[in-house]
Tab-separated table of C-alpha atoms in Angstrom:
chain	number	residue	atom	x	y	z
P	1	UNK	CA	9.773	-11.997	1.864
P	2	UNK	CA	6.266	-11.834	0.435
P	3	UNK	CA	6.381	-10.398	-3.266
P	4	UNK	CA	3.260	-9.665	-6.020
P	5	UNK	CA	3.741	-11.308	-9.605
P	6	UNK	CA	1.424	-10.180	-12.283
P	7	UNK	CA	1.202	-11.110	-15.800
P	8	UNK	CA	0.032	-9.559	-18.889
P	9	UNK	CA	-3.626	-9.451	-18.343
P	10	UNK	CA	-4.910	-7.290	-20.740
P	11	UNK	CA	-9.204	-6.695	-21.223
P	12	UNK	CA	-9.934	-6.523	-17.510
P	13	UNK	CA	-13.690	-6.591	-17.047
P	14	UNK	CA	-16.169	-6.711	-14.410
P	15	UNK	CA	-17.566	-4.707	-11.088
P	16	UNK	CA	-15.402	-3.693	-8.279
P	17	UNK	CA	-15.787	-2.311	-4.692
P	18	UNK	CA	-14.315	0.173	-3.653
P	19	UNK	CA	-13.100	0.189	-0.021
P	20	UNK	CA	-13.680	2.615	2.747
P	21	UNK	CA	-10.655	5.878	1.889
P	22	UNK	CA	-7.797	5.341	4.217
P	23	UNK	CA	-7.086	8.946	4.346
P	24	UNK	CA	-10.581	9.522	6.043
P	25	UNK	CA	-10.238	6.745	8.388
P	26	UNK	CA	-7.102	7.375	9.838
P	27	UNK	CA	-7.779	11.310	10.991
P	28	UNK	CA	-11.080	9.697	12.325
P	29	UNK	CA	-9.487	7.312	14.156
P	30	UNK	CA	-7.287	10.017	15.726
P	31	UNK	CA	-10.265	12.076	16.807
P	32	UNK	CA	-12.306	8.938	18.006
P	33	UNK	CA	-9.496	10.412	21.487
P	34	UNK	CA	-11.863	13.294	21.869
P	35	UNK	CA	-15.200	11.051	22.133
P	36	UNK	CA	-15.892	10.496	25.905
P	37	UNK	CA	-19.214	7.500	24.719
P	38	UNK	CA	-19.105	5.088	22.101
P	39	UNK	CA	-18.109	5.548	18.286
P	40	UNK	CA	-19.423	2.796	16.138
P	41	UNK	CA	-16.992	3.307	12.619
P	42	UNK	CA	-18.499	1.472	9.464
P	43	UNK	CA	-16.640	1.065	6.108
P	44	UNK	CA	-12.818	1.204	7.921
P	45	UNK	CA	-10.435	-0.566	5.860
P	46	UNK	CA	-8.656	-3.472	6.363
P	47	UNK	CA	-5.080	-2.168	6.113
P	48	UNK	CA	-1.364	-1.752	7.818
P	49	UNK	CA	-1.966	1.835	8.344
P	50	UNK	CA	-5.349	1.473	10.365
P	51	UNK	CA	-3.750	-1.702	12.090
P	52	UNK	CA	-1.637	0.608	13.799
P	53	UNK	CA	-3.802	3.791	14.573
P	54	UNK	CA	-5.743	1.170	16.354
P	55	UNK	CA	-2.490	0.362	18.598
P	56	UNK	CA	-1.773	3.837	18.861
P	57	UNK	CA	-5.110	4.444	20.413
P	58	UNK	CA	-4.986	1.668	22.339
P	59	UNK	CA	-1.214	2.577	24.023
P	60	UNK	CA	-3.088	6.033	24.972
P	61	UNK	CA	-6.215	3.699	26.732
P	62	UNK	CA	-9.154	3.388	24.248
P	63	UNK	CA	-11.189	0.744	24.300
P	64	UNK	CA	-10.496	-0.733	20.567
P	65	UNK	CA	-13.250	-3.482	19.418
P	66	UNK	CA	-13.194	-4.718	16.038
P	67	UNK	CA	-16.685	-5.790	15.063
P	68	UNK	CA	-16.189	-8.296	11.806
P	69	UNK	CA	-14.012	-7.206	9.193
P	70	UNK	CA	-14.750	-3.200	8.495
P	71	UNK	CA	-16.162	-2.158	11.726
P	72	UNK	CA	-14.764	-1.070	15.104
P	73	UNK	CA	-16.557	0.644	18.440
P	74	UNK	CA	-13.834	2.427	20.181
P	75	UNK	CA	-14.492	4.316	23.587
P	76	UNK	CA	-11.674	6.501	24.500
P	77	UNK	CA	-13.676	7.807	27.982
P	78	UNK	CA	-10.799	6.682	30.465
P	79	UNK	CA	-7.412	8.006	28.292
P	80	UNK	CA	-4.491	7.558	30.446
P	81	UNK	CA	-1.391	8.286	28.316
P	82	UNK	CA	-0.534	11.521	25.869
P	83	UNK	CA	2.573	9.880	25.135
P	84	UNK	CA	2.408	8.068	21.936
P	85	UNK	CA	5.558	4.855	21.553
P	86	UNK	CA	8.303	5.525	19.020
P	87	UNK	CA	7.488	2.203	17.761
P	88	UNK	CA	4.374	3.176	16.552
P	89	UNK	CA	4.712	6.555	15.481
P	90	UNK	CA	8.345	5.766	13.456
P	91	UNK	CA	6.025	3.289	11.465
P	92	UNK	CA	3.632	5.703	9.758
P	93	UNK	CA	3.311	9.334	9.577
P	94	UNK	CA	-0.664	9.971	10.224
P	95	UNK	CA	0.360	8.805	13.962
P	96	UNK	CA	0.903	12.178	14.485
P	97	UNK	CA	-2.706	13.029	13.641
P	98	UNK	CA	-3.524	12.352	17.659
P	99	UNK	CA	-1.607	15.641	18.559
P	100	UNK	CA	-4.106	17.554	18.173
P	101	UNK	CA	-6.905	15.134	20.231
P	102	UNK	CA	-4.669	14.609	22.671
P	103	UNK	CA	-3.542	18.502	23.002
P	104	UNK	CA	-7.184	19.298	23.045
P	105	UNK	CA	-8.546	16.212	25.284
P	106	UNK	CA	-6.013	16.085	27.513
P	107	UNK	CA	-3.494	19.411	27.932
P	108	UNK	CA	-0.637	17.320	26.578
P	109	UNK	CA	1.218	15.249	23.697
P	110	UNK	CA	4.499	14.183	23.695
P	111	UNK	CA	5.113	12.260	20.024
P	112	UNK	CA	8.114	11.412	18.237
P	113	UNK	CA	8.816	12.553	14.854
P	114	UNK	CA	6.774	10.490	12.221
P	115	UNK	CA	7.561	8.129	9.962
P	116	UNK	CA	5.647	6.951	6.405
P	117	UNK	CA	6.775	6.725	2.743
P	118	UNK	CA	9.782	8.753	1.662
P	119	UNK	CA	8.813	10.461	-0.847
P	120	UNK	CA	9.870	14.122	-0.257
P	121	UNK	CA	10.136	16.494	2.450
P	122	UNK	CA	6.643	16.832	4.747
P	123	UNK	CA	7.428	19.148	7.571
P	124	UNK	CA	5.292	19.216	10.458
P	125	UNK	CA	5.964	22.833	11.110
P	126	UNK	CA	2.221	23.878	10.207
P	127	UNK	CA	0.436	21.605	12.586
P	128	UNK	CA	2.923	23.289	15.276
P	129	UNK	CA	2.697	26.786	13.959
P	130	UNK	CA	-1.411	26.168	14.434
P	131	UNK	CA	-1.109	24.534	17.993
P	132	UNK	CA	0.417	27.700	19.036
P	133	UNK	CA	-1.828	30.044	17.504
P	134	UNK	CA	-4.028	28.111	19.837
P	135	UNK	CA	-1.929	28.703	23.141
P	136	UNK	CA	0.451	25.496	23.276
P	137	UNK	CA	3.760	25.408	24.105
P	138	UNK	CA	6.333	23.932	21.926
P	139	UNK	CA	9.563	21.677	22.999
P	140	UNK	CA	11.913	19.945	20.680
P	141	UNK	CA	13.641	17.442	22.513
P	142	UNK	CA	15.921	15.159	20.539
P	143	UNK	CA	13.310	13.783	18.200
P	144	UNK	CA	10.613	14.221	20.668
P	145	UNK	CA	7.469	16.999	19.964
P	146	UNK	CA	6.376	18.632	23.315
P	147	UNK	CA	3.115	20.313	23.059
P	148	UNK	CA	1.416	21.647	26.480
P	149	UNK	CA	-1.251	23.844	27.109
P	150	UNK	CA	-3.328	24.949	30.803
P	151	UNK	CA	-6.064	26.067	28.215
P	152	UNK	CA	-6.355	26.198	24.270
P	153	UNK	CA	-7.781	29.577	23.013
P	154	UNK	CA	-9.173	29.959	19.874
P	155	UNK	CA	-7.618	31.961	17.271
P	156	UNK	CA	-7.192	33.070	13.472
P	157	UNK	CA	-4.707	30.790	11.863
P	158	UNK	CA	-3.390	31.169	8.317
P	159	UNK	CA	-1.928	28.222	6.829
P	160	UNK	CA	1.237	28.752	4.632
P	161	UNK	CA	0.497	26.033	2.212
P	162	UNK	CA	-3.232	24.113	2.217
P	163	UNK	CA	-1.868	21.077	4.330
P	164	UNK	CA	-3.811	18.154	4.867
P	165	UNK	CA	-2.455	17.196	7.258
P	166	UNK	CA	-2.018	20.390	9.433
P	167	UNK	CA	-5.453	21.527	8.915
P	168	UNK	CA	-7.026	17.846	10.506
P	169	UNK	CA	-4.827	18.173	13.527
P	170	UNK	CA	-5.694	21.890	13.924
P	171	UNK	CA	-9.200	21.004	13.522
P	172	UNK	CA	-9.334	18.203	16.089
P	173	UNK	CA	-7.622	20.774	18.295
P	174	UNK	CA	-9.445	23.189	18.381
P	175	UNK	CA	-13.044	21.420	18.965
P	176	UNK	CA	-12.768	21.312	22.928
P	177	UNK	CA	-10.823	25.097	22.636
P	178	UNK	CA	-11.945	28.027	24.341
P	179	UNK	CA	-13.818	30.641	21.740
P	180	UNK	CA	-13.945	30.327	17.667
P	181	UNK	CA	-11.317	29.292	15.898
P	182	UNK	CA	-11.037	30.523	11.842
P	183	UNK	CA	-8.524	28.323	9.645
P	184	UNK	CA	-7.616	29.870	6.453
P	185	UNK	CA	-5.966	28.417	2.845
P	186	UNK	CA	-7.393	25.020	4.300
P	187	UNK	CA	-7.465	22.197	2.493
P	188	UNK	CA	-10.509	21.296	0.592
P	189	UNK	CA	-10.083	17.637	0.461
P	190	UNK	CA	-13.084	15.200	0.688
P	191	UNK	CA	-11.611	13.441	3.488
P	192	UNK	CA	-11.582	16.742	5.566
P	193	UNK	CA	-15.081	17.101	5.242
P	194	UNK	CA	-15.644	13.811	6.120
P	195	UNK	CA	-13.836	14.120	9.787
P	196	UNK	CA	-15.915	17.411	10.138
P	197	UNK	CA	-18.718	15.475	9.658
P	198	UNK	CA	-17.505	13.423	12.196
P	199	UNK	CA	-17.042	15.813	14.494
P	200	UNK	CA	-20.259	17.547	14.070
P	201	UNK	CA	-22.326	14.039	14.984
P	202	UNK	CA	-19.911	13.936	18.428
P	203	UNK	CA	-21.574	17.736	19.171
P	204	UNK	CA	-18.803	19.927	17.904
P	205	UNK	CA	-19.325	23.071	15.682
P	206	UNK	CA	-17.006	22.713	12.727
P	207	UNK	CA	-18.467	25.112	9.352
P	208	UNK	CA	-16.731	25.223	5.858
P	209	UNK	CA	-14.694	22.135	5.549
P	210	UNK	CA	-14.481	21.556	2.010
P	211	UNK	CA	-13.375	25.224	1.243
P	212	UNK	CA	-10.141	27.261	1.982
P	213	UNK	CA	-12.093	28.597	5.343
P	214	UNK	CA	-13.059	26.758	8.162
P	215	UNK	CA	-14.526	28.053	11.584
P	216	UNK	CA	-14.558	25.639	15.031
P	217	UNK	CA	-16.846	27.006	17.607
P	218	UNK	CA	-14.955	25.358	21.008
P	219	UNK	CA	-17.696	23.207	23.139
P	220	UNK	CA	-17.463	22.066	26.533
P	221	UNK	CA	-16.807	17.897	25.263
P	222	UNK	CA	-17.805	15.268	22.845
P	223	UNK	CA	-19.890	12.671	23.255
P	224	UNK	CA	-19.802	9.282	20.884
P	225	UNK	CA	-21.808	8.424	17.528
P	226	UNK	CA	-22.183	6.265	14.316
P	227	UNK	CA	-20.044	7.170	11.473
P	228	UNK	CA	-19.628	5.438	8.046
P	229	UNK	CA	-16.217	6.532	6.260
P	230	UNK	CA	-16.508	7.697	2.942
P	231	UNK	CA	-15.084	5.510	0.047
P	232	UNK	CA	-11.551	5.911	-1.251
P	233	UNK	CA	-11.297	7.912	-4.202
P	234	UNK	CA	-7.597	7.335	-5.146
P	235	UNK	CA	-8.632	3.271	-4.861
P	236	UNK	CA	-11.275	4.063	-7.253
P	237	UNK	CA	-8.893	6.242	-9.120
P	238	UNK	CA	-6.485	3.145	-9.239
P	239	UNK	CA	-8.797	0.771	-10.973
P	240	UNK	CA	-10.238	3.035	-13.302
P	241	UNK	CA	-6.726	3.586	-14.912
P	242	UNK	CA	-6.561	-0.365	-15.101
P	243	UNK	CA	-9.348	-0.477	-17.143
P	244	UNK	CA	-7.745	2.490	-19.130
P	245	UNK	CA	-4.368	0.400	-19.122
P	246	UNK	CA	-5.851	-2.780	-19.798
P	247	UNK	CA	-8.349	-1.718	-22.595
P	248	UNK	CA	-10.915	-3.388	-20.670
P	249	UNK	CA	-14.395	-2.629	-19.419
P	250	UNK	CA	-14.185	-1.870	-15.505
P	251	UNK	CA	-17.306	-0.526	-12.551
P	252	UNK	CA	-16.027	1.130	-9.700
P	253	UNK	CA	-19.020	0.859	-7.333
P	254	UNK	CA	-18.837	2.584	-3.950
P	255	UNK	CA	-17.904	5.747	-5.308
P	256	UNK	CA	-18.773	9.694	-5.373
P	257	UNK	CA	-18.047	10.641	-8.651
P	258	UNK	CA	-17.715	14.278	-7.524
P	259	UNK	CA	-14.539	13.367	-5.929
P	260	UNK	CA	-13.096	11.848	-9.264
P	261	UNK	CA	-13.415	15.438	-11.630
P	262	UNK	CA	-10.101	15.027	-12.147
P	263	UNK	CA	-9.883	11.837	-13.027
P	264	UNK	CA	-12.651	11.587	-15.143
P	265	UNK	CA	-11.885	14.383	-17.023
P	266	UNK	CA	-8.331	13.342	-17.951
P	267	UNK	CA	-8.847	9.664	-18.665
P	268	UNK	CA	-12.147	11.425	-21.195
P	269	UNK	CA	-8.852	13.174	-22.465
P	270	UNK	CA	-6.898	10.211	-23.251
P	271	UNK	CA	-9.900	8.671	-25.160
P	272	UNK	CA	-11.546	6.741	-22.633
P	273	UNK	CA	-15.202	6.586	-22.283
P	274	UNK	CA	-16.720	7.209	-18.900
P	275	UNK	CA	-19.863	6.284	-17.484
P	276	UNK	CA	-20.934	8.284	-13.907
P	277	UNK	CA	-23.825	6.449	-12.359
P	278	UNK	CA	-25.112	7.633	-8.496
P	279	UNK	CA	-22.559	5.777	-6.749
P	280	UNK	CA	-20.417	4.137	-9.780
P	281	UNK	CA	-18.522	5.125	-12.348
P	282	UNK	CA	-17.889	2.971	-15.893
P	283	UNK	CA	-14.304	2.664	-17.448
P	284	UNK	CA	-14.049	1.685	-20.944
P	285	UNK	CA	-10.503	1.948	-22.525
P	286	UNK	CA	-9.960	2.933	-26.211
P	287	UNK	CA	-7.720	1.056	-28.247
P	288	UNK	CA	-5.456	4.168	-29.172
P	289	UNK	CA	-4.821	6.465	-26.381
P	290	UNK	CA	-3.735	9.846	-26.615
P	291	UNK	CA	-1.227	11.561	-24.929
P	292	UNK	CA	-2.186	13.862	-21.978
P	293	UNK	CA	-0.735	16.163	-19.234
P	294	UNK	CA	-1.376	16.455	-15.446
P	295	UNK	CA	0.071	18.320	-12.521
P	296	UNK	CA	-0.608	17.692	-9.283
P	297	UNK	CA	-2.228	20.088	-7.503
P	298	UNK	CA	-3.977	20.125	-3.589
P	299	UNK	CA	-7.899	19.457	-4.254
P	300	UNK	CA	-10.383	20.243	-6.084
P	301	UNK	CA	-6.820	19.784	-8.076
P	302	UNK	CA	-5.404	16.600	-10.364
P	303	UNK	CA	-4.008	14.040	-6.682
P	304	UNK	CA	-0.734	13.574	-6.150
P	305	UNK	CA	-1.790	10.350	-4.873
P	306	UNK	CA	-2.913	9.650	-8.586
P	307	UNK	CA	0.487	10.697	-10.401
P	308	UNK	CA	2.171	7.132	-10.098
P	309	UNK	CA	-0.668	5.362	-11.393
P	310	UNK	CA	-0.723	7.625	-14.641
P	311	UNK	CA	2.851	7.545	-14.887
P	312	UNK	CA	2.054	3.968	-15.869
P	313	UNK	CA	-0.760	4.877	-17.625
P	314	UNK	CA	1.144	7.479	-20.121
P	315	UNK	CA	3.988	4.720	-20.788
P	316	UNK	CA	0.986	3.154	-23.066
P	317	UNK	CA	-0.688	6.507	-24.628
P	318	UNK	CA	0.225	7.441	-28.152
P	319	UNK	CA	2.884	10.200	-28.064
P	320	UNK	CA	4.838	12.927	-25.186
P	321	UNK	CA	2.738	12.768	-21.832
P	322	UNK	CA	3.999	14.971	-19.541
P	323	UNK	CA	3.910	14.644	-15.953
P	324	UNK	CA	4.511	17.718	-13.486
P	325	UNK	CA	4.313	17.022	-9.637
P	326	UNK	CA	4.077	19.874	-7.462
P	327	UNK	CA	2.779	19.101	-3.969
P	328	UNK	CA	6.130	16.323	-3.024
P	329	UNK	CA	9.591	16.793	-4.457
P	330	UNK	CA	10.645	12.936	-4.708
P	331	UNK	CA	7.758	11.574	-5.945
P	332	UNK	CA	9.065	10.339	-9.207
P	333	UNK	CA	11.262	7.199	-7.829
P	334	UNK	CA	8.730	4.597	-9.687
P	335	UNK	CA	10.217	6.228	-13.465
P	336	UNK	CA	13.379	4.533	-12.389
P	337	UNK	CA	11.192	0.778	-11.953
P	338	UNK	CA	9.133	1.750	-14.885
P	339	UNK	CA	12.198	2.712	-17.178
P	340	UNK	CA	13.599	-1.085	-16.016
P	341	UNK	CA	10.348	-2.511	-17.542
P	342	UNK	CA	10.817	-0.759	-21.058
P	343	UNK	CA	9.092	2.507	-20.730
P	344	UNK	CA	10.781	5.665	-22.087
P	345	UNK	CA	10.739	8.493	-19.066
P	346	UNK	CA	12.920	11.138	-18.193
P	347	UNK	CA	12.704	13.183	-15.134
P	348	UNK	CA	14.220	16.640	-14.767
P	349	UNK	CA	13.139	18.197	-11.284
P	350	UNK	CA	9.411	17.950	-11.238
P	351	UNK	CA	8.715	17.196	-14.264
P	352	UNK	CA	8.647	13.780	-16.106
P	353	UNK	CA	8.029	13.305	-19.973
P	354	UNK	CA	6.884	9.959	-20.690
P	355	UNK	CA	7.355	8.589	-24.398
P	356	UNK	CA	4.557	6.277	-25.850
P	357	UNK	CA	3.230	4.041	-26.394
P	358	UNK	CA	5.901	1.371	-25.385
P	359	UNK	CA	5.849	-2.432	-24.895
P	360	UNK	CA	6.870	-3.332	-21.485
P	361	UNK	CA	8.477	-6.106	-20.127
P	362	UNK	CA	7.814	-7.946	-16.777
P	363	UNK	CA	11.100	-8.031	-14.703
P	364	UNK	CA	11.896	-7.265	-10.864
P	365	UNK	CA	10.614	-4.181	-9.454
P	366	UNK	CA	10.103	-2.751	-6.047
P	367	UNK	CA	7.321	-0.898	-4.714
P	368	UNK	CA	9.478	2.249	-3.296
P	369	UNK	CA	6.328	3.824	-1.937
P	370	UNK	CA	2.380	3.103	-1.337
P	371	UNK	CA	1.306	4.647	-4.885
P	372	UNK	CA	4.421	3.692	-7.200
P	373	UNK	CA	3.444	-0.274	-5.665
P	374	UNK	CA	0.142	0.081	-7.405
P	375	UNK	CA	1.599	1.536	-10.652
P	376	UNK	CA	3.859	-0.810	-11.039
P	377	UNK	CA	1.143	-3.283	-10.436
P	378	UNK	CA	-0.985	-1.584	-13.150
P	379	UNK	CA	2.214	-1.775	-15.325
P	380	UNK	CA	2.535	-5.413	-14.931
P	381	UNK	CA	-1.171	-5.912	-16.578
P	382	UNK	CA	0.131	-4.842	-20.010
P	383	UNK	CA	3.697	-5.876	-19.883
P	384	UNK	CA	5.118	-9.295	-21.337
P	385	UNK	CA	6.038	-12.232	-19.219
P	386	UNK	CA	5.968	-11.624	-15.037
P	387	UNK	CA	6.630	-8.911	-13.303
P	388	UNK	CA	7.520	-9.174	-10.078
P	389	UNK	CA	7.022	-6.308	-7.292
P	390	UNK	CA	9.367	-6.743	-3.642
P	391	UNK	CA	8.648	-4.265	-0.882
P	392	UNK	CA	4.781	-5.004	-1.138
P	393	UNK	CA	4.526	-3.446	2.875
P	394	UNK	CA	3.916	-0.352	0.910
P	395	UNK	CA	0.775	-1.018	-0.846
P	396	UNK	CA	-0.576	-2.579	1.748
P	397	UNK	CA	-0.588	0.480	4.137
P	398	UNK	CA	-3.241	1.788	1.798
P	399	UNK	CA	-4.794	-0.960	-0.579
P	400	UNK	CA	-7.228	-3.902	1.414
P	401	UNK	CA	-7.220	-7.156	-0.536
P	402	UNK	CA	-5.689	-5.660	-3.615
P	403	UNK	CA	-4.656	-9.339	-5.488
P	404	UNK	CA	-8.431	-10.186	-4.306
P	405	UNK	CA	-9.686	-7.519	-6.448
P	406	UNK	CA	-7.847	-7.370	-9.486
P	407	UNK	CA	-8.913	-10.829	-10.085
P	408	UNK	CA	-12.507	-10.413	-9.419
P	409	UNK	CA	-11.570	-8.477	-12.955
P	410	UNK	CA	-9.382	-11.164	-14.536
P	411	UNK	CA	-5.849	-9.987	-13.515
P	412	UNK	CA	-3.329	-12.786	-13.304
P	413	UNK	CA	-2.001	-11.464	-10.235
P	414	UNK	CA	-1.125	-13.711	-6.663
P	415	UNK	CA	0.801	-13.196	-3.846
P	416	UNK	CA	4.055	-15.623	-3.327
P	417	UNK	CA	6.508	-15.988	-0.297
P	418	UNK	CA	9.886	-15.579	-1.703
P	419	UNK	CA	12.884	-15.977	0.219
């Protein structure tokens, strides 16, 4: 069983890259179904969770190339399946992204529920609510989603809570649809401007991703195009709290720093200094940290994706931080790993109040989801002795060459086989 071990490495310093953002690259992946020529996709990381959209697509009959190590051309002209394997789609939850393609492309999906991290409940009953609006017909068998439709009409669609999710697989939907579809209380997120971007290059007419109201034009098919994926702002994110952490000196290049407002401005609020650049952004800790507060919010709000990685973050600030998570309900399972290192956090429903600063110590941990593996890597930088993190699977679904890059910056971190 392959674990991480970090030791106290304190002063990181140096330049990093940031990879391309797994959260744009899978939905992108998904619509690459509704391409009929080839899609030439730049910047896609290297990670578990791409690994398998590419089977997915490949089980439904797309040509999948992968052109050296962040590039694939994938032709999905000749589809011939719009049944996606349990196998795949019980190992990660954006599988069920190629609903909407496939419902669109081809008149049909059949996909079993998804899987993905546990960390709170993330019904699916917007994406189906949506594909209905649009004409489909809905059947639950035993696990298995049905969706059918002779034709998808486009409609107005109001979304009960700003899902990511739901408003990608509506989107990619609705593209091929008959008429104008209008989304409203969409989410904002970067990556969902991205995969409209995406869309628009294949011919589609996609307007207002980015805010709450989007409008899809339905055209007649898409063709095939050149896309680079945006960079990963919750990667970036990551290492510009382990400068913070660390005290240390860190350049995030590869970047958009408009992505990172929230970020930025709390990290300023613990002390830090930060340095935006066009595409990089300068970390440089402060060697008494003050106490802050964040709550998770859907963009332009503080990530959710973030919250772990500050959880670690506020163990070493001087004072009460307080923590309040409102998009998942169980997204506080790394306090219990951090707690066994030495920090000082109780959690009461959504809301954890972390007591600092306090000295950790490096024990056995395990990475319970994708974002609590990299906090409790970040905690390991600044705790005594070795920590050592089991159930690494987890951040690699959404971190490419993670050991790689925290000692480009003089982390004491490696990789060992452990039985």
């Amino acid at each position: 069983m392959e674990k991480i071990l970090v030791k106290n490495s304190l002063h990181l310093r140096g330049t990093v890259r940031t990879s391309g953002a797994k959260n744009a690259a899978l939905p992108i992946l998904a619509a690459s179904l509704l391409g009929t020529e080839d899609i030439v996709l730049e910047d896609v990381p290297e990670l578990k969770d791409v690994e398998i959209m590419t089977e997915v697509l490949k089980s439904l009959g797309s040509d999948v190339k992968k052109i050296g190590k962040n590039k694939f051309i994938i032709n999905s002209k000749n589809l011939n399946s719009y049944e996606t394997k349990y196998e795949l789609m019980s190992k990660m939850r954006a599988s069920f992204l190629v609903m909407g393609p496939l419902l669109g492309r081809m008149g049909k999906t059949v996909n079993s529920l998804p899987g993905g991290c546990n960390i709170g409940s993330r019904p699916i009953d917007l994406h189906l609510k949506g594909f209905e609006a649009l004409g489909a017909i809905i059947e639950n068998n035993v696990g298995d989603i049905t969706a059918s439709a002779e034709e998808l009409t486009g409609n107005k669609i109001y979304l009960d809570f700003p899902s990511v999710g739901a408003t990608e697989n509506i989107i990619m939907a609705a593209v091929l649809a008959k008429g104008e579809t209008i989304i409203e209380n969409a989410a904002m997120e970067p990556e969902i401007v991205d995969l409209a971007n995406f869309l628009r290059k294949m011919g589609a007419s996609v307007t207002g991703a980015g805010t709450s109201s989007i409008r899809i034009r339905g055209v007649e098919k898409l063709t095939g195009c050149n896309h680079q994926i945006i960079p990963d702002r919750i990667e970036a994110g990551t290492f510009m709290v382990a400068a913070a952490i660390t005290k240390g000196d860190v350049i995030v290049e590869n970047v958009i720093s408009s992505h990172m407002k929230p970020i930025i401005a709390k990290l300023k609020e613990a002390g830090c200094e930060v340095i935006e650049n066009d595409e990089a952004i300068r970390v440089i800790g402060t060697e008494n940290p003050k106490a802050i507060s964040i709550k998770t919010l859907p963009y332009p709000g503080f990530p959710t994706d973030m919250q772990a990685q500050f959880l670690s973050l506020m163990t070493q600030l001087r004072g009460n931080s307080v923590a309040i998570e409102t998009v998942f309900e169980n997204r506080f399972m790394h306090a219990d790993e951090l707690n066994k290192m030495g920090a000082d956090i109780s959690v009461e429903g959504r809301e954890a109040i972390i007591n600092g600063p306090k000295k950790l110590k490096g024990t056995s941990v395990k990475a319970t989801d994708l974002r609590a593996g990299a906090a409790l890597i970040l905690a390991g930088l600044v705790a005594e002795g070795t920590t050592e993190i089991s159930e690494i699977y987890h951040i690699d679904r959404g971190y490419e060459n993670i050991e790689d890059k925290f000692r480009s910056l003089g982390a004491n971190i490696e990789r060992v086989d452990r039985e």
